Amino acid sequence: MKLFSAALLAVAATNVSAFAPSRGLVSHRTTTLSMTTSPDSGEDRRSFVTKSAATTAGLALSTLATSTALPLAASAKATKQWRQVKVPFEDTVYDIDFDSPTHGYIVGARGSFAETNDGGQTWEPRSFSNLDAEEEITYRFQVVSFNDGEGWVLGKPTLLLHTKDSGKSWERIPLSPKLPGEPTGILATGPNKAEMITSSGAVYTTENAGRNWKAQVKETIDATLNRVSSSGVSGASFFTGSIVNDQRDEKGAYIAVSSRGNFFLTWEPGQDFWIPHNRGTSRRIQNMGFVRGDIKNGLWMTLNGGKLLVSSATDLNSEDFPFEEANIKTGGYGITDVAWRNDDEVWAVGGSNTMYVSKDNGKNFAFDKSANDIPGNLYNVKFFPAFGNAGWALGSSGLLLQYVGENA
């Protein structure tokens, strides 16, 4: 999950703290939305808006580069293991998920939403018939999550959608403005079940399709840092009250970076509060995640200037983590995401559509030229072990790449 994403949810009665577990049902009305194929007029409208601001998404990563030259690793030995797949829009693609080997969705900026029924070879635009055209295009759909035909979509500003029939129909879940922070991620965990995290570190679960939400963390990150700011965590006393780039592992543990990138935090199910950790470097943290999808296997950390650090398994209660710098020649371009395909093969993506592959568990990386001639930036790379280990890389300007391996 990109990680990686916002909205607000229904929590508890007005006389109960936002972090207190719900004591009863919270009733509300849901709005039913029908999924339809986007008409030609809708595509023209989106095309017009997209072309009028085509470079907006790319500007976010332009400051990550400290050099205008391409990475030095772009040599004759560079691989090309990804192929571009056409999508029906030109906006940033933020997330992708599948509920079967053939059926899935992608979501993106300016209300971009598309569906595939052939494993991602082709994508068809979709829209919500109950949302006005002008209203829909104002949303930035940032997270999509499916589990056995039941799915959730998280959007910004303030939008949470839920489906029980693989996207044929959707309901709009009312959301409370009293929630601490804005939701940044959601995961479908079973029939009528989901888990959501907010920018204040609140973690909630629902077992009745969003009618009630139960808090899993007993205090906000602000409250935690006020208690431990004298414990030696650099930057904790300057915390602005929000986290970014939160990611969840397969067992429910989370890692998040402070909004200023000067320290990070971890949380595991059963803990009452988040644990802050020093970054161990003077460089600003860009993003963090898990080695092979499990916090017990270790962590990875990307830093300003295109640096990548990888740690082995360690005690999360310790102050220091045994991070080691990976051998990766980025030419100064920032690394935005990292993902393990298997125990040895690791992929990293970043600014200016750079891609790198490691075959030794993240110690050494080589340049991959799959997106070398495509303008823009890559933001996300994901693999789906449950569906043949299919791999996808997402980026700006409607960029979607499919992993095809050495035979590309």
XYZ file of C-alpha atoms in Angstrom:
408
model
C 0.000 0.000 0.000
C 1.446 3.382 -0.986
C 1.444 3.599 -0.199
C 0.410 5.727 -0.408
C -3.948 9.151 -0.018
C -6.806 10.861 1.859
C -10.466 11.221 3.033
C -12.470 11.174 6.339
C -14.516 8.448 8.024
C -17.428 7.865 10.416
C -16.006 7.106 13.840
C -17.889 7.275 17.146
C -20.678 9.150 18.920
C -20.092 12.829 19.623
C -19.513 12.266 23.336
C -16.698 9.765 22.734
C -13.073 10.638 22.025
C -12.009 10.133 18.402
C -9.471 7.551 19.519
C -11.860 5.642 21.800
C -13.323 2.350 20.526
C -16.920 2.542 19.325
C -19.436 1.369 21.912
C -22.398 1.069 19.591
C -23.541 1.259 16.011
C -23.155 4.528 14.182
C -25.962 4.739 11.674
C -25.781 6.760 8.487
C -27.101 6.894 4.983
C -24.992 5.712 2.098
C -25.241 7.000 -1.444
C -25.394 4.320 -4.110
C -23.278 5.001 -7.185
C -23.406 3.148 -10.478
C -20.233 2.400 -12.397
C -20.520 3.349 -16.061
C -18.299 3.526 -19.096
C -17.120 7.080 -19.600
C -18.917 8.752 -22.538
C -17.037 10.487 -25.292
C -17.976 13.872 -23.868
C -16.398 12.883 -20.535
C -13.169 11.921 -22.231
C -13.087 15.240 -24.099
C -13.607 17.128 -20.839
C -10.832 15.244 -19.070
C -8.527 15.597 -22.073
C -9.043 19.356 -22.109
C -8.308 19.748 -18.406
C -5.341 17.401 -18.585
C -3.700 19.183 -21.504
C -4.149 22.564 -19.819
C -1.981 21.404 -16.896
C 0.040 18.539 -18.307
C 3.219 19.268 -16.373
C 1.795 19.749 -12.865
C 2.490 16.225 -11.540
C 6.023 16.196 -12.860
C 7.029 19.324 -10.957
C 6.777 17.514 -7.618
C 9.893 15.457 -8.302
C 11.892 17.984 -10.285
C 13.554 19.289 -7.133
C 14.835 15.807 -6.258
C 17.496 15.891 -8.981
C 20.837 17.415 -8.157
C 22.150 16.845 -11.651
C 20.664 17.286 -15.108
C 22.515 14.278 -16.482
C 20.983 10.817 -16.721
C 22.229 8.185 -14.218
C 25.719 6.977 -14.996
C 24.520 3.374 -14.877
C 22.681 3.771 -18.202
C 25.146 1.705 -20.174
C 25.158 -1.066 -22.745
C 24.551 -3.571 -19.924
C 21.284 -1.932 -18.893
C 18.264 -4.223 -18.971
C 14.785 -3.531 -20.328
C 12.305 -5.644 -18.367
C 9.128 -3.525 -18.473
C 6.730 -2.508 -21.237
C 4.376 0.444 -21.352
C 0.628 -0.259 -21.295
C -1.787 2.305 -22.710
C -4.342 3.777 -20.316
C -7.373 5.940 -21.204
C -6.147 9.120 -19.501
C -3.051 11.303 -19.261
C -3.114 12.039 -15.533
C -0.881 10.686 -12.767
C -1.608 7.039 -11.905
C -1.523 6.698 -8.109
C -2.518 3.124 -7.350
C -3.426 -0.266 -8.834
C -5.031 -3.394 -7.384
C -6.534 -6.674 -8.566
C -9.187 -9.000 -7.134
C -8.360 -11.802 -9.600
C -5.595 -12.531 -12.114
C -7.636 -10.770 -14.818
C -9.783 -8.132 -13.065
C -8.432 -4.940 -11.547
C -8.563 -1.158 -11.298
C -6.217 1.803 -11.542
C -6.926 5.198 -9.963
C -5.382 8.596 -10.480
C -5.594 12.371 -10.535
C -8.564 14.427 -11.833
C -11.073 11.650 -11.215
C -9.161 9.121 -13.326
C -10.554 5.604 -12.901
C -10.127 2.599 -15.213
C -10.898 -1.128 -15.183
C -9.289 -4.172 -16.791
C -10.739 -7.619 -17.440
C -7.741 -9.130 -19.209
C -4.987 -8.905 -16.627
C -4.026 -5.328 -17.448
C -3.433 -5.695 -21.185
C -6.207 -3.169 -21.890
C -7.959 -0.618 -19.678
C -11.403 0.938 -20.044
C -12.354 4.310 -18.475
C -15.047 4.245 -15.809
C -17.040 6.978 -14.093
C -19.711 7.238 -11.406
C -23.112 8.062 -12.893
C -24.266 9.725 -9.645
C -21.333 12.145 -9.565
C -21.582 15.312 -11.606
C -18.899 15.533 -14.292
C -17.456 18.715 -12.823
C -17.522 17.177 -9.328
C -15.828 13.931 -10.314
C -12.868 15.567 -12.005
C -12.031 17.520 -8.833
C -11.237 14.286 -6.951
C -7.794 12.753 -6.764
C -8.315 9.018 -6.336
C -5.205 7.894 -4.447
C -5.801 4.394 -3.069
C -7.702 1.359 -4.361
C -7.906 -1.961 -2.496
C -9.784 -5.174 -3.369
C -10.343 -8.518 -1.618
C -12.512 -11.229 -3.216
C -14.675 -8.777 -5.149
C -15.087 -6.276 -2.327
C -13.271 -2.996 -2.835
C -12.561 0.444 -1.415
C -11.410 3.658 -3.071
C -9.958 6.562 -1.110
C -10.002 10.023 -2.630
C -9.112 13.599 -1.872
C -10.893 15.807 -0.992
C -13.030 13.784 1.428
C -14.275 10.753 -0.456
C -14.606 7.071 0.495
C -16.256 4.588 -1.874
C -17.148 0.928 -1.253
C -18.276 -1.911 -3.529
C -19.379 -5.489 -2.821
C -19.779 -6.637 -6.433
C -16.336 -6.096 -7.993
C -17.140 -2.517 -8.912
C -20.487 -2.906 -10.665
C -22.071 -0.616 -8.058
C -20.568 1.597 -5.370
C -21.762 3.313 -2.224
C -20.396 6.548 -0.873
C -19.581 6.247 2.836
C -20.317 9.364 4.932
C -17.221 10.588 6.741
C -16.835 12.458 10.010
C -14.904 15.757 10.173
C -13.937 14.940 13.790
C -11.423 12.306 12.773
C -7.829 13.261 13.750
C -5.973 13.869 10.513
C -6.954 12.821 6.996
C -7.069 9.160 5.929
C -4.045 8.275 3.846
C -4.577 4.561 3.274
C -7.218 1.843 3.291
C -7.011 -1.929 2.924
C -9.823 -4.400 2.201
C -9.362 -7.210 4.736
C -12.465 -9.394 4.238
C -16.251 -9.345 3.792
C -17.420 -5.912 5.040
C -13.993 -5.449 6.664
C -11.345 -2.805 6.102
C -8.492 -1.027 7.863
C -7.743 2.678 7.541
C -4.896 4.925 8.677
C -4.816 8.728 8.949
C -2.142 11.411 8.713
C -2.209 11.690 12.533
C -1.388 8.016 12.973
C -4.896 6.872 13.889
C -5.594 3.297 12.792
C -9.209 2.136 12.518
C -10.932 -1.099 11.532
C -14.502 -1.760 10.433
C -16.420 -5.033 10.304
C -19.704 -3.672 8.922
C -18.720 -1.923 5.694
C -17.855 1.399 7.295
C -20.914 1.888 9.531
C -18.673 1.713 12.620
C -14.940 2.090 13.058
C -12.874 0.888 16.013
C -9.677 2.650 17.063
C -6.537 0.497 17.297
C -4.148 3.166 18.628
C -4.865 4.780 22.001
C -3.185 8.150 21.475
C -2.275 10.474 18.645
C 1.309 10.806 17.460
C 1.293 14.364 18.828
C 0.525 13.055 22.312
C 3.159 10.339 22.017
C 5.873 12.774 20.972
C 4.990 15.179 23.752
C 5.793 12.325 26.141
C 9.003 11.170 24.496
C 10.433 14.384 22.999
C 13.180 14.311 25.617
C 14.089 10.705 24.789
C 16.667 11.676 22.189
C 14.613 11.331 18.994
C 15.981 14.097 16.772
C 13.264 16.348 15.386
C 10.450 15.017 17.565
C 10.078 18.328 19.391
C 9.510 20.030 16.015
C 6.846 17.578 14.861
C 4.114 19.308 12.838
C 1.431 16.775 13.696
C 1.254 14.700 10.502
C 2.958 11.726 8.892
C 3.579 10.930 5.233
C 4.395 7.861 3.162
C 2.869 5.408 5.608
C 3.060 1.742 4.572
C 1.522 -1.419 6.002
C 3.133 -4.851 5.939
C 1.337 -8.148 5.381
C 0.776 -8.696 9.117
C -0.609 -5.252 9.963
C 2.506 -3.388 11.105
C 3.002 0.188 9.892
C 5.922 2.464 9.168
C 5.577 6.202 8.546
C 7.833 9.199 7.953
C 7.347 12.518 9.708
C 6.141 15.252 7.375
C 9.527 16.983 7.580
C 11.455 13.779 6.899
C 13.597 14.127 10.023
C 12.553 10.899 11.810
C 10.296 7.884 11.329
C 7.821 5.884 13.394
C 6.644 2.269 13.629
C 3.523 0.611 15.027
C 2.492 -3.022 15.366
C -0.927 -4.493 16.244
C -1.368 -4.620 20.013
C 0.790 -1.579 20.739
C -0.916 1.389 22.395
C 1.106 4.041 20.577
C 3.608 4.652 17.788
C 7.352 4.354 18.491
C 9.551 7.153 17.067
C 13.050 6.370 15.720
C 16.061 8.450 14.727
C 16.846 8.412 11.003
C 20.573 7.968 11.642
C 21.589 10.363 8.832
C 21.651 14.085 8.136
C 19.767 13.647 4.849
C 16.008 14.058 4.657
C 13.968 10.853 4.416
C 11.998 10.555 1.170
C 10.219 7.252 1.706
C 10.409 4.005 3.688
C 9.052 0.486 3.456
C 9.518 -3.174 4.343
C 11.973 -5.779 3.092
C 9.938 -8.514 1.367
C 6.721 -7.057 2.726
C 7.385 -7.866 6.391
C 8.688 -5.537 9.089
C 10.543 -8.491 10.674
C 12.720 -8.830 7.558
C 14.035 -5.289 7.829
C 13.388 -1.829 6.380
C 14.450 0.225 3.389
C 14.883 4.004 3.399
C 15.368 6.468 0.534
C 17.042 9.820 1.159
C 17.540 13.124 -0.608
C 20.104 12.912 -3.376
C 19.126 9.451 -4.603
C 20.470 7.441 -1.655
C 19.004 4.043 -0.691
C 19.606 2.330 2.654
C 18.559 -1.218 3.561
C 18.495 -2.787 7.030
C 18.368 -6.403 8.113
C 15.935 -7.735 10.705
C 16.180 -5.816 13.961
C 14.398 -5.075 17.206
C 11.861 -2.308 16.593
C 12.271 -1.114 20.169
C 15.955 -0.331 19.612
C 17.111 3.221 18.982
C 19.454 2.357 16.110
C 18.838 0.325 12.964
C 21.664 -1.440 11.085
C 21.112 0.385 7.772
C 23.637 -0.168 5.002
C 23.863 1.978 1.877
C 23.052 0.171 -1.349
C 25.355 0.458 -4.343
C 23.057 2.365 -6.708
C 24.147 5.051 -9.171
C 21.198 7.449 -9.511
C 22.983 10.564 -10.716
C 21.189 12.451 -7.936
C 17.654 11.575 -9.024
C 15.422 10.805 -6.060
C 14.148 7.265 -5.439
C 10.431 7.269 -4.745
C 9.612 3.590 -4.177
C 11.217 0.172 -3.707
C 9.674 -3.317 -3.958
C 10.913 -6.894 -3.579
C 9.808 -9.281 -6.337
C 11.306 -12.294 -4.544
C 14.038 -12.995 -2.004
C 16.761 -11.706 -4.313
C 15.201 -9.479 -6.991
C 14.500 -5.884 -5.921
C 13.233 -2.944 -7.969
C 13.607 0.782 -7.310
C 11.952 3.622 -9.254
C 12.251 7.375 -9.127
C 12.431 10.778 -10.722
C 12.814 11.192 -14.493
C 11.341 7.671 -14.889
C 14.511 5.999 -13.673
C 14.394 2.269 -12.839
C 16.957 0.016 -11.150
C 17.127 -3.717 -10.424
C 19.072 -5.700 -7.837
C 19.620 -9.450 -7.977
C 21.335 -9.732 -4.574
C 18.633 -8.634 -2.119
C 19.251 -4.902 -2.493
C 23.019 -4.702 -2.141
C 23.882 -3.737 -5.734
C 21.632 -2.194 -8.387
C 21.889 -1.920 -12.167
C 20.080 0.533 -14.417
C 16.997 -0.595 -16.362
C 16.199 1.472 -19.461
C 12.533 0.475 -19.869
C 11.271 4.035 -19.295
C 14.420 5.884 -20.319
C 12.793 7.558 -23.341
C 9.484 8.415 -21.625
C 9.173 11.872 -20.000
C 7.849 12.094 -16.467
C 8.383 10.507 -13.053
C 7.656 7.109 -11.525
C 6.010 7.088 -8.088
C 5.056 3.510 -7.269
C 6.133 -0.074 -8.016
C 4.064 -3.102 -6.928
C 4.129 -6.876 -7.307
C 1.196 -9.250 -6.760
C 2.448 -12.675 -5.537
C -1.131 -13.995 -5.341
C -1.581 -13.384 -9.082
C 1.517 -14.820 -10.681
C 3.795 -12.188 -9.146
C 2.607 -9.673 -11.739
C 4.493 -6.378 -11.499
C 3.390 -2.809 -12.239
C 5.082 0.598 -12.089
C 2.979 3.771 -11.939
C 3.853 7.330 -12.809
C 2.919 10.750 -14.114
C 1.158 11.566 -17.391
C -0.779 8.290 -17.439
C 2.350 6.118 -17.295
C 1.714 2.437 -16.532
C 4.462 -0.160 -16.993
C 4.034 -3.942 -16.834
C 6.828 -6.268 -15.727
C 7.760 -8.762 -18.449
C 11.201 -9.907 -17.237
C 14.401 -10.615 -19.095
C 12.544 -11.485 -22.302
C 11.319 -7.925 -22.885
